Coordinates of C-alpha atoms in Angstrom, one line a residue:
Chain A
M1 CA 6.9 -12.8 -16.9
M2 CA 6.1 -13.7 -13.3
Q3 CA 4.3 -10.4 -13.0
N4 CA 2.0 -11.2 -15.8
P5 CA -0.2 -14.3 -15.3
T6 CA -2.2 -13.3 -18.3
F7 CA 0.7 -13.9 -20.6
I8 CA 1.5 -17.3 -18.9
R9 CA -2.2 -18.4 -19.0
G10 CA -2.5 -17.2 -22.6
P11 CA 0.2 -17.4 -25.3
F12 CA 2.8 -19.2 -23.2
F13 CA 0.6 -22.1 -22.2
Q14 CA -0.7 -22.3 -25.8
A15 CA 2.9 -22.5 -27.1
A16 CA 3.7 -25.2 -24.6
L17 CA 0.7 -27.2 -25.7
L18 CA 1.7 -27.0 -29.4
I19 CA 5.3 -28.0 -28.5
F20 CA 4.0 -30.9 -26.6
V21 CA 1.9 -32.1 -29.5
A22 CA 4.7 -31.7 -32.0
G23 CA 7.3 -33.3 -29.7
M24 CA 5.2 -36.3 -28.8
L25 CA 4.4 -37.0 -32.5
Y26 CA 8.1 -36.7 -33.3
R27 CA 8.9 -39.3 -30.7
L28 CA 6.1 -41.5 -31.8
V29 CA 6.9 -41.5 -35.5
R30 CA 10.6 -42.1 -34.7
V31 CA 9.8 -45.1 -32.6
L32 CA 7.3 -46.5 -35.1
M33 CA 9.9 -46.2 -37.8
L34 CA 12.3 -48.5 -35.9
G35 CA 10.1 -51.3 -37.2
W36 CA 8.4 -54.3 -35.6
S37 CA 10.5 -57.5 -35.4
K38 CA 9.4 -60.2 -37.7
D39 CA 8.9 -63.9 -36.7
N40 CA 11.3 -65.9 -38.8
I41 CA 9.6 -69.0 -37.5
P42 CA 5.9 -69.1 -36.6
P43 CA 5.3 -69.2 -32.8
M44 CA 3.3 -71.9 -31.1
G45 CA 1.1 -69.7 -28.9
S46 CA -1.1 -66.7 -29.9
K47 CA 0.6 -63.4 -29.7
A48 CA -2.8 -61.6 -29.2
T49 CA -3.6 -63.7 -26.2
G50 CA -0.3 -62.9 -24.7
V51 CA -0.8 -59.2 -25.1
T52 CA -4.3 -59.4 -23.7
Q53 CA -3.2 -61.4 -20.7
S54 CA -0.2 -59.1 -20.1
Y55 CA -2.5 -56.0 -19.9
L56 CA -5.1 -57.7 -17.7
K57 CA -2.5 -59.0 -15.3
G58 CA -0.7 -55.7 -15.1
L59 CA -3.8 -53.6 -14.5
L60 CA -6.1 -55.9 -12.6
I61 CA -4.1 -58.6 -10.8
W62 CA -0.6 -57.5 -9.8
P63 CA -1.5 -54.1 -8.2
F64 CA -3.7 -56.0 -5.8
I65 CA -1.3 -58.7 -4.8
P66 CA 2.0 -56.8 -5.1
W67 CA 3.9 -59.0 -2.6
V68 CA 4.2 -61.9 -5.0
K69 CA 6.3 -59.7 -7.3
N70 CA 10.1 -59.2 -7.0
T71 CA 9.6 -55.5 -7.9
F72 CA 7.7 -55.1 -4.6
S73 CA 9.8 -57.2 -2.2
K74 CA 13.1 -55.8 -3.5
N75 CA 12.0 -52.1 -3.7
P76 CA 9.0 -51.5 -1.5
V77 CA 9.5 -47.8 -1.4
I78 CA 9.6 -47.4 -5.1
Y79 CA 6.6 -49.7 -5.5
L80 CA 4.4 -48.0 -2.9
A81 CA 5.4 -44.4 -3.3
G82 CA 5.6 -44.7 -7.1
G83 CA 2.2 -46.3 -7.2
L84 CA 0.7 -43.8 -4.9
F85 CA 2.2 -40.9 -6.9
H86 CA 0.9 -42.2 -10.2
L87 CA -2.6 -42.8 -8.8
S88 CA -2.6 -39.3 -7.2
L89 CA -1.4 -37.6 -10.3
F90 CA -3.9 -39.4 -12.5
T91 CA -6.9 -38.7 -10.2
I92 CA -6.1 -35.0 -9.8
V93 CA -5.2 -34.2 -13.4
F94 CA -8.3 -35.8 -14.8
F95 CA -10.9 -35.5 -11.9
G96 CA -10.0 -32.3 -10.2
A97 CA -12.7 -29.7 -11.2
P98 CA -10.4 -26.9 -12.4
H99 CA -8.4 -29.5 -14.5
M100 CA -11.4 -30.9 -16.1
L101 CA -12.4 -27.4 -17.1
V102 CA -9.1 -27.0 -18.9
F103 CA -9.8 -30.2 -20.9
K104 CA -13.4 -29.1 -21.4
S105 CA -12.3 -25.8 -22.9
L106 CA -9.8 -27.5 -25.2
L107 CA -11.9 -30.6 -26.2
G108 CA -15.4 -29.2 -26.0
F109 CA -16.7 -31.8 -23.5
G110 CA -16.4 -32.4 -19.8
W111 CA -17.0 -35.1 -17.3
A112 CA -17.8 -35.6 -13.6
T113 CA -15.2 -34.5 -11.0
I114 CA -14.2 -35.4 -7.5
P115 CA -14.9 -33.1 -4.4
L116 CA -12.1 -30.9 -3.3
P117 CA -11.4 -32.5 0.1
I118 CA -10.7 -35.9 -1.6
V119 CA -8.6 -34.3 -4.3
D120 CA -6.7 -32.5 -1.5
W121 CA -5.9 -35.7 0.4
M122 CA -4.7 -37.3 -2.9
A123 CA -2.5 -34.3 -3.5
T124 CA -1.0 -34.5 -0.1
A125 CA -0.3 -38.2 -0.6
G126 CA 1.2 -37.5 -4.0
I127 CA 3.5 -34.8 -2.6
V128 CA 4.6 -37.0 0.3
A129 CA 5.3 -39.8 -2.2
M130 CA 7.4 -37.5 -4.4
I131 CA 9.5 -36.4 -1.4
A132 CA 10.0 -40.1 -0.3
L133 CA 11.1 -41.0 -3.9
L134 CA 13.6 -38.1 -3.9
I135 CA 15.1 -39.1 -0.6
H136 CA 15.3 -42.7 -1.9
R137 CA 17.0 -41.5 -5.0
L138 CA 19.4 -39.4 -2.9
T139 CA 20.3 -42.2 -0.6
N140 CA 20.3 -45.4 -2.7
P141 CA 23.8 -45.9 -4.0
V142 CA 22.7 -47.6 -7.2
L143 CA 20.1 -45.0 -8.0
K144 CA 22.6 -42.3 -7.3
L145 CA 25.0 -43.8 -9.9
I146 CA 22.4 -43.9 -12.7
S147 CA 20.9 -40.5 -11.9
G148 CA 22.1 -37.7 -14.2
L149 CA 20.8 -34.2 -14.7
P150 CA 17.7 -35.3 -16.7
E151 CA 16.6 -37.5 -13.8
W152 CA 16.8 -34.7 -11.3
L153 CA 15.0 -32.4 -13.7
N154 CA 12.3 -35.0 -14.2
W155 CA 11.6 -35.0 -10.5
L156 CA 11.7 -31.2 -10.3
F157 CA 9.5 -30.5 -13.3
V158 CA 6.8 -32.9 -12.0
F159 CA 7.1 -31.7 -8.4
L160 CA 6.7 -28.0 -9.2
P161 CA 3.1 -28.2 -10.6
M162 CA 2.1 -30.4 -7.7
I163 CA 3.4 -28.0 -5.0
T164 CA 2.2 -24.8 -6.7
G165 CA -1.2 -26.4 -7.1
Y166 CA -1.3 -27.4 -3.4
L167 CA -0.3 -23.9 -2.3
M168 CA -2.9 -22.4 -4.6
T169 CA -5.8 -24.4 -3.2
H170 CA -4.7 -23.6 0.3
H171 CA -4.1 -19.9 -0.3
L172 CA -0.5 -20.0 1.1
F173 CA 2.3 -17.4 0.8
L174 CA 1.2 -15.6 -2.4
P175 CA -2.1 -14.1 -3.7
Y176 CA -4.2 -16.7 -5.5
E177 CA -3.8 -15.3 -9.0
K178 CA 0.1 -15.1 -8.6
I179 CA 0.4 -18.7 -7.6
F180 CA -2.1 -19.5 -10.4
G181 CA 0.3 -18.0 -12.8
L182 CA 3.2 -19.9 -11.3
H183 CA 1.2 -23.2 -11.5
V184 CA 0.4 -22.7 -15.2
L185 CA 4.0 -21.7 -15.8
S186 CA 5.3 -24.9 -14.2
V187 CA 2.8 -27.0 -16.1
S188 CA 3.9 -25.3 -19.3
V189 CA 7.5 -26.1 -18.6
L190 CA 6.5 -29.7 -17.8
L191 CA 4.6 -29.9 -21.1
I192 CA 7.6 -28.7 -23.1
W193 CA 9.9 -31.1 -21.2
I194 CA 7.8 -34.3 -21.4
P195 CA 8.4 -35.3 -25.1
F196 CA 12.2 -35.0 -24.7
S197 CA 12.4 -36.8 -21.4
R198 CA 11.6 -40.2 -19.9
I199 CA 8.3 -38.9 -18.7
S200 CA 7.1 -39.7 -22.2
H201 CA 6.8 -43.3 -20.8
F202 CA 3.1 -42.5 -20.3
M203 CA 2.9 -43.2 -24.1
F204 CA 5.8 -45.7 -24.5
Y205 CA 4.6 -47.8 -21.6
F206 CA 2.0 -49.2 -23.9
F207 CA 4.7 -50.2 -26.5
S208 CA 6.7 -52.1 -23.9
R209 CA 3.6 -53.8 -22.5
T210 CA 2.5 -54.9 -26.0
I211 CA 5.9 -56.1 -27.1
H212 CA 6.5 -58.0 -23.9
G213 CA 3.0 -59.5 -23.9
Q214 CA 3.5 -60.6 -27.5
E215 CA 6.8 -62.3 -26.5
F216 CA 5.1 -64.0 -23.5
G217 CA 2.4 -65.3 -25.9
K218 CA 4.7 -67.0 -28.3
R219 CA 5.5 -70.0 -26.1
G220 CA 8.2 -71.4 -28.3
V221 CA 8.0 -72.4 -31.9
K222 CA 5.7 -74.6 -33.9
P223 CA 7.3 -78.0 -34.4
Chain B
M1 CA -18.7 28.1 1.0
P2 CA -15.9 25.8 2.1
E3 CA -15.8 27.4 5.6
E4 CA -19.2 25.9 6.4
S5 CA -18.9 22.5 8.0
V6 CA -20.7 19.4 6.8
Y7 CA -22.8 19.4 10.0
D8 CA -23.7 23.1 9.5
S9 CA -25.2 22.4 6.1
L10 CA -27.0 19.3 7.3
Q11 CA -28.5 21.4 10.2
K12 CA -29.7 23.9 7.6
E13 CA -31.5 21.1 5.8
G14 CA -33.3 20.2 9.0
V15 CA -31.3 17.1 9.9
S16 CA -31.6 16.5 13.7
R17 CA -28.6 15.7 15.9
R18 CA -30.0 12.2 16.3
D19 CA -30.2 11.6 12.6
F20 CA -26.8 13.1 12.2
L21 CA -25.3 10.6 14.6
K22 CA -27.1 7.7 12.9
L23 CA -25.6 8.9 9.6
C24 CA -22.1 8.9 11.2
G25 CA -22.7 5.2 12.2
V26 CA -23.8 4.3 8.7
M27 CA -20.7 6.0 7.3
A28 CA -18.3 4.1 9.6
G29 CA -19.8 1.0 8.2
A30 CA -19.7 2.2 4.6
M31 CA -16.0 3.2 4.9
G32 CA -15.3 -0.3 6.2
M33 CA -13.7 1.3 9.2
T34 CA -12.5 -1.0 11.9
S35 CA -9.5 1.2 12.8
M36 CA -9.0 4.9 12.2
P37 CA -6.3 6.4 10.0
P38 CA -3.4 8.1 11.8
L39 CA -4.6 11.5 12.9
E40 CA -1.4 13.5 12.3
K41 CA -1.6 12.7 8.5
S42 CA -5.2 13.9 8.3
G43 CA -4.5 17.4 9.6
L44 CA -7.4 17.4 12.0
P45 CA -7.1 19.2 15.4
S46 CA -5.2 17.1 17.9
S47 CA -8.1 17.4 20.3
L48 CA -9.7 14.7 18.3
D49 CA -7.0 12.2 18.9
V50 CA -8.6 10.2 21.7
T51 CA -7.5 6.7 21.2
E52 CA -10.5 5.2 22.9
A53 CA -12.8 7.3 20.7
K54 CA -15.0 5.0 18.6
S55 CA -15.1 5.5 14.9
V56 CA -18.6 6.9 15.0
E57 CA -17.6 9.6 17.4
R58 CA -14.5 10.4 15.3
I59 CA -16.7 10.8 12.2
A60 CA -19.2 13.0 14.0
K61 CA -16.3 15.3 15.2
A62 CA -14.8 15.4 11.8
M63 CA -18.1 16.2 10.2
E64 CA -18.7 19.0 12.7
T65 CA -15.3 20.6 12.0
Q66 CA -14.2 19.7 8.4
P67 CA -15.2 22.1 5.7
R68 CA -17.3 20.8 2.8
L69 CA -15.4 19.2 0.1
P70 CA -16.0 20.0 -3.6
V71 CA -16.1 17.1 -6.0
I72 CA -15.6 17.4 -9.8
W73 CA -16.9 14.4 -11.7
L74 CA -15.7 13.9 -15.3
E75 CA -17.1 11.4 -17.7
F76 CA -15.2 10.1 -20.7
Q77 CA -15.6 6.8 -22.5
D78 CA -18.3 5.5 -20.1
C79 CA -21.9 4.4 -19.9
T80 CA -22.8 6.5 -16.8
G81 CA -23.5 3.2 -15.1
C82 CA -21.1 4.2 -12.2
S83 CA -23.1 7.4 -11.6
E84 CA -26.3 5.3 -11.7
S85 CA -24.7 3.0 -9.1
L86 CA -23.9 6.0 -6.8
T87 CA -27.4 7.2 -6.9
R88 CA -28.5 3.9 -5.6
A89 CA -26.3 3.9 -2.5
N90 CA -27.6 1.8 0.4
A91 CA -28.7 4.5 2.8
P92 CA -30.6 7.3 1.0
T93 CA -29.1 9.9 3.3
L94 CA -25.6 8.7 2.5
G95 CA -26.1 9.1 -1.3
N96 CA -27.7 12.4 -0.6
L97 CA -24.7 13.4 1.5
V98 CA -22.3 12.8 -1.4
L99 CA -24.6 14.2 -4.1
N100 CA -25.7 17.4 -2.3
T101 CA -23.8 18.1 0.9
L102 CA -20.3 17.2 -0.2
T103 CA -20.9 19.4 -3.2
I104 CA -20.6 17.7 -6.4
E105 CA -19.6 21.0 -8.2
H106 CA -19.6 19.5 -11.6
H107 CA -21.3 16.4 -13.0
E108 CA -22.3 16.3 -16.6
A109 CA -25.1 13.8 -16.3
L110 CA -26.6 15.2 -13.1
S111 CA -26.2 18.9 -14.1
A112 CA -29.3 20.9 -14.8
A113 CA -27.4 23.3 -17.0
A114 CA -25.9 22.3 -20.3
G115 CA -23.5 23.4 -23.0
F116 CA -21.0 26.3 -22.5
Q117 CA -22.8 27.3 -19.2
V118 CA -21.8 24.1 -17.5
E119 CA -18.2 24.2 -19.0
E120 CA -17.9 27.7 -17.5
A121 CA -19.2 26.6 -14.1
K122 CA -16.6 23.8 -14.1
Q123 CA -13.8 26.2 -14.9
Q124 CA -14.9 28.5 -12.1
A125 CA -15.1 25.6 -9.6
M126 CA -11.6 24.4 -10.6
E127 CA -10.2 27.9 -10.1
K128 CA -12.0 28.5 -6.8
Y129 CA -11.1 25.1 -5.2
A130 CA -7.6 24.7 -6.9
G131 CA -5.6 22.1 -5.0
Q132 CA -8.6 21.1 -2.8
Y133 CA -11.1 19.3 -4.9
I134 CA -11.6 15.6 -5.4
L135 CA -11.5 14.6 -9.1
V136 CA -13.7 11.7 -9.9
V137 CA -13.1 10.1 -13.3
E138 CA -15.6 7.8 -14.9
G139 CA -14.7 6.1 -18.2
S140 CA -11.5 5.4 -20.1
I141 CA -9.5 8.0 -22.0
P142 CA -8.6 7.5 -25.7
T143 CA -5.1 8.6 -26.4
G144 CA -2.6 9.5 -29.1
E145 CA -4.0 9.7 -32.6
H146 CA -7.3 8.3 -31.4
A147 CA -7.8 11.0 -28.8
A148 CA -10.6 12.5 -30.9
Y149 CA -12.9 9.6 -30.2
C150 CA -13.9 11.4 -27.0
T151 CA -14.3 15.1 -26.9
V152 CA -16.3 17.5 -24.7
G153 CA -16.8 21.1 -25.7
G154 CA -14.3 20.7 -28.6
R155 CA -11.4 19.4 -26.4
T156 CA -10.2 15.8 -26.0
A157 CA -10.6 13.8 -22.9
E158 CA -6.9 13.6 -22.5
M159 CA -6.6 17.4 -22.4
I160 CA -9.6 17.7 -20.0
L161 CA -8.1 15.2 -17.7
E162 CA -4.7 16.8 -17.7
E163 CA -6.2 20.2 -16.8
A164 CA -8.5 18.8 -14.1
A165 CA -5.9 16.6 -12.6
A166 CA -3.4 19.4 -12.1
G167 CA -5.6 21.1 -9.5
A168 CA -6.9 18.0 -7.8
A169 CA -6.1 17.0 -4.2
A170 CA -6.8 13.4 -5.1
I171 CA -8.2 11.4 -8.0
I172 CA -10.7 8.6 -7.8
A173 CA -11.0 6.5 -10.9
I174 CA -14.5 5.0 -10.8
G175 CA -15.4 1.9 -12.6
N176 CA -13.3 -0.6 -14.5
C177 CA -12.9 1.7 -17.5
A178 CA -11.3 4.5 -15.6
A179 CA -9.4 2.2 -13.3
F180 CA -8.1 -0.4 -15.8
G181 CA -9.4 0.7 -19.3
G182 CA -12.5 -1.6 -19.1
L183 CA -14.6 -2.4 -22.1
P184 CA -13.1 0.3 -24.4
K185 CA -9.6 -1.1 -23.8
A186 CA -10.7 -4.7 -24.6
K187 CA -9.0 -6.3 -27.6
P188 CA -8.4 -4.8 -30.2
N189 CA -8.7 -1.5 -28.3
P190 CA -9.8 0.6 -31.3
T191 CA -9.6 3.9 -29.5
N192 CA -6.2 3.2 -27.8
A193 CA -8.0 3.7 -24.5
A194 CA -6.0 4.2 -21.3
S195 CA -6.8 4.2 -17.6
V196 CA -6.3 7.2 -15.3
L197 CA -3.2 5.7 -13.8
D198 CA -1.7 5.3 -17.2
L199 CA -1.9 9.0 -17.8
V200 CA -1.7 10.6 -14.3
K201 CA 1.6 9.9 -12.6
D202 CA 2.0 12.7 -10.1
K203 CA -1.2 12.5 -8.1
A204 CA -2.7 10.1 -5.6
V205 CA -5.1 7.9 -7.6
V206 CA -7.6 5.5 -6.0
N207 CA -9.1 2.8 -8.3
L208 CA -12.6 1.8 -7.6
P209 CA -13.1 -0.9 -10.3
G210 CA -16.3 -2.8 -10.9
C211 CA -18.9 -2.7 -13.6
P212 CA -20.2 -0.7 -11.8
P213 CA -18.4 -0.4 -8.5
I214 CA -20.5 -1.1 -5.3
P215 CA -22.2 2.3 -4.4
E216 CA -21.1 1.9 -0.7
A217 CA -17.5 1.7 -1.9
I218 CA -17.9 5.0 -3.9
V219 CA -19.5 6.8 -1.0
G220 CA -17.1 5.3 1.5
V221 CA -14.0 6.4 -0.3
I222 CA -15.3 9.9 -1.0
T223 CA -16.4 10.5 2.5
H224 CA -13.2 9.0 3.9
F225 CA -11.2 11.6 2.0
A226 CA -13.6 14.4 2.8
L227 CA -13.5 13.8 6.5
F228 CA -10.0 12.7 7.2
G229 CA -8.1 14.3 4.4
V230 CA -6.3 11.0 3.6
L231 CA -7.0 8.1 1.3
P232 CA -7.9 4.7 2.8
E233 CA -5.4 1.9 2.7
L234 CA -4.9 0.6 -0.8
D235 CA -3.8 -2.7 -2.4
K236 CA -1.2 -3.1 -5.2
L237 CA -3.8 -2.1 -7.8
N238 CA -4.6 1.1 -5.8
R239 CA -8.0 -0.4 -4.7
P240 CA -9.1 0.3 -1.1
M241 CA -8.5 -2.7 1.0
A242 CA -11.7 -2.2 3.0
F243 CA -13.7 -3.2 -0.1
Y244 CA -11.3 -5.1 -2.3
G245 CA -9.3 -7.0 0.3
K246 CA -11.1 -10.3 -0.1
T247 CA -12.2 -12.3 -3.1
V248 CA -15.8 -12.9 -4.0
H249 CA -15.0 -16.7 -3.6
D250 CA -13.8 -16.1 0.0
R251 CA -17.1 -14.7 1.2
C252 CA -19.4 -16.4 -1.2
L253 CA -22.6 -18.0 0.2
R254 CA -22.1 -20.9 -2.2
R255 CA -18.5 -21.6 -1.1
P256 CA -19.5 -24.8 0.9
F257 CA -20.8 -26.3 -2.3
Y258 CA -17.5 -25.7 -4.0
E259 CA -15.7 -27.5 -1.2
A260 CA -18.2 -30.4 -1.4
G261 CA -17.9 -30.7 -5.1
K262 CA -21.5 -29.8 -5.8
F263 CA -21.7 -27.8 -9.0
A264 CA -24.4 -26.5 -11.3
L265 CA -23.5 -27.8 -14.8
T266 CA -26.1 -25.8 -16.8
F267 CA -28.3 -22.8 -15.8
D268 CA -31.4 -25.0 -15.5
D269 CA -30.3 -28.2 -14.0
E270 CA -30.9 -29.5 -10.5
G271 CA -27.7 -27.9 -9.2
A272 CA -28.7 -24.5 -10.4
R273 CA -32.1 -24.9 -8.7
E274 CA -30.5 -26.1 -5.5
G275 CA -28.1 -23.1 -5.5
W276 CA -24.9 -25.0 -5.9
C277 CA -21.5 -23.6 -6.9
L278 CA -21.2 -21.9 -10.3
F279 CA -17.5 -22.6 -10.8
K280 CA -18.1 -25.0 -13.7
L281 CA -20.2 -22.4 -15.4
G282 CA -17.3 -20.0 -15.5
C283 CA -17.4 -18.2 -12.1
K284 CA -14.4 -15.9 -11.7
G285 CA -15.0 -15.5 -8.0
P286 CA -11.7 -17.0 -6.8
T287 CA -9.6 -14.4 -8.6
T288 CA -11.9 -11.4 -8.2
Y289 CA -11.3 -9.0 -5.3
N290 CA -14.5 -7.2 -4.5
A291 CA -17.1 -6.9 -1.7
C292 CA -20.1 -8.2 -3.7
A293 CA -20.5 -11.3 -1.6
S294 CA -20.5 -9.3 1.7
I295 CA -22.0 -5.9 1.0
R296 CA -24.1 -7.1 -1.9
W297 CA -26.3 -4.9 -4.1
D298 CA -29.6 -3.0 -3.8
S299 CA -29.3 -2.5 0.0
G300 CA -27.9 -5.9 0.6
L301 CA -30.6 -7.7 -1.4
S302 CA -28.5 -9.9 -3.6
F303 CA -25.4 -10.2 -5.9
P304 CA -24.8 -12.0 -9.1
V305 CA -23.8 -15.4 -7.7
Q306 CA -26.8 -15.3 -5.3
S307 CA -29.0 -14.7 -8.4
N308 CA -27.6 -17.7 -10.1
H309 CA -25.1 -16.1 -12.4
P310 CA -21.3 -16.7 -12.3
C311 CA -19.0 -13.8 -11.3
L312 CA -17.5 -12.1 -14.4
G313 CA -14.6 -10.7 -12.5
C314 CA -15.5 -7.0 -13.3
S315 CA -13.2 -5.5 -10.7
E316 CA -10.1 -7.1 -12.2
P317 CA -7.9 -5.7 -15.0
D318 CA -8.7 -6.9 -18.6
F319 CA -11.7 -9.0 -17.5
W320 CA -13.1 -8.8 -21.0
D321 CA -10.1 -10.5 -22.5
G322 CA -10.2 -13.6 -20.3
P323 CA -11.0 -17.1 -21.6
G324 CA -14.7 -16.2 -21.7
F325 CA -17.4 -15.4 -19.2
Y326 CA -18.8 -19.0 -19.3
Q327 CA -15.4 -20.8 -19.6
G328 CA -14.0 -22.2 -16.4
L329 CA -11.6 -19.9 -14.5
S330 CA -8.8 -22.4 -15.1
A331 CA -9.4 -22.5 -18.9
P332 CA -6.4 -21.3 -20.9
I333 CA -6.9 -17.8 -22.2
N334 CA -5.8 -18.6 -25.7
R335 CA -7.0 -21.9 -27.2
P336 CA -5.0 -23.2 -30.1
N337 CA -7.0 -23.4 -33.3
A338 CA -7.1 -26.4 -35.6
T339 CA -4.6 -24.8 -38.0
A340 CA -2.0 -24.3 -35.3
V341 CA -2.5 -27.8 -33.9
G342 CA -2.3 -29.2 -37.5
A343 CA 0.9 -27.3 -38.2
A344 CA 2.5 -28.5 -34.9
A345 CA 1.4 -32.1 -35.6
A346 CA 2.8 -31.9 -39.1
A347 CA 6.1 -30.4 -37.9
G348 CA 6.3 -33.2 -35.4
V349 CA 5.6 -36.0 -37.9
V350 CA 8.0 -34.5 -40.5
A351 CA 10.8 -34.3 -37.9
G352 CA 10.0 -37.8 -36.8
V353 CA 10.1 -39.2 -40.3
A354 CA 13.4 -37.5 -41.0
A355 CA 15.0 -38.8 -37.8
G356 CA 13.5 -42.3 -38.5
A357 CA 14.9 -42.3 -42.0
A358 CA 18.3 -41.3 -40.7
N359 CA 18.2 -44.1 -38.2
K360 CA 17.2 -46.6 -40.9
A361 CA 20.1 -45.5 -43.2
K362 CA 22.5 -45.9 -40.2
K363 CA 21.2 -49.3 -39.5
K364 CA 21.5 -50.4 -43.1
Q365 CA 25.1 -49.1 -43.2
A366 CA 25.9 -50.9 -40.0
N367 CA 24.4 -54.2 -41.3
E368 CA 26.4 -53.8 -44.6
K369 CA 29.6 -53.3 -42.7
E370 CA 29.0 -56.5 -40.6
E371 CA 28.4 -58.5 -43.7

């Protein structure tokens, strides 16, 4: 299979995409069927306001004044490296020219992209952040206790596309088309893995934000 | 005839010593020679082995001593575009050298004779030069029960190739069709077309893919073998490194725009007029190994990217079956259709509902137990 990038770039990637779609819908329906908790007593505040405020704070305020939060002061490595990693991944996946072309071929429309040197620096930052997070996970006694095989695999399956992508743009070690095949292979493995792992938080993050925001908005019960 | 050296025959044609040395210089360039092949392998007299000798002098010596080399050129499922390419080689003398002096003993398209006459001439040449001639194959070969899709003189291409390959010193597969199957082999491959390497296992085969290959590459490889008796250094796909060692992207004149993120988005936008990178219009330059960007075409005049068209990747295997000429290089080769996506989505939803229902039943049971 390694010898045949055409197979990886063709049927294998296609199968991975379909498994990803099926898997994510499976997870989504399962979670939706758990049901939404009912208010036995009407709350005093507006739940909608709570949800809106929660999103605005989480996206526009806390990231710019992180030091006021416990999450930052207690775990600066996780906060900084984690934040950098997410920013790097988001930027590269959606605004790297070759990635946009993948979306364009699948969706039928494209968008503006970012020049290679900037993408490259973002990639370097993302890879360094991932290594920092791994070292942190390996050395922190609490994290070590709660890390099982799925957690280590999460790290590996996210790291492989990043490192193969980096090697590809820098023409290191292997011919371009071989690393290209490996890159698509690692992305396909990640796509298959996502629905069945905690990386699915890219979807469920919005559930938790909404539910928490709604709880914040209740502000007690109506007298 | 073979006893006469290349230089002898050129002299007969009235080529002066000065022009002859000029030609040797052009050839060194055409062969992409920066270093010479090891002499002992080539079977040339050891007096030639002067390490300080420049490549031009080496070529001059070889041309003065080596006998002329017969070339037999076969055409199968092709369009004769590769022959057309050869006749437009950079230096007129160079094309002339291959076409006349190096003795193309048999070439269907260029032959004045026709029919059984030309078949007979081919048979005679193959007998006379058995074990010495270079066999050039242009076009792919239909095989198996589809072999009849290409016949010459009542015999299939497969049979003709087998017969000609047996007496060849080396085989050069010219063009993507002969090298990798090309257009005839594109899905669904109705003629069950195969490349030369698929069929010939016991001979040295050089692949010169391209649609067509660069004429300088054709001339360079033929003269290299004619003069030194060995094939040039090849890559994993049997392509000469001198011409196929770097990608089109590596040497592209629009590469700086790629790095800077300046792309043409349509064929008539500002980017296209400014000569920006064609990556977003489907350029396959980064995965295409060929010398288009450095040697260029029509005597170094231009090449596709310079003329505002993305590289199609014509020197790579199966370039017809990629994601599409105007789809990005990174685009997946197979795009899932609506039915497949719908089926996957439905499967996911059904599985989700089933698991959800099971969870609900469990919850209900647990609640009942508590009560």
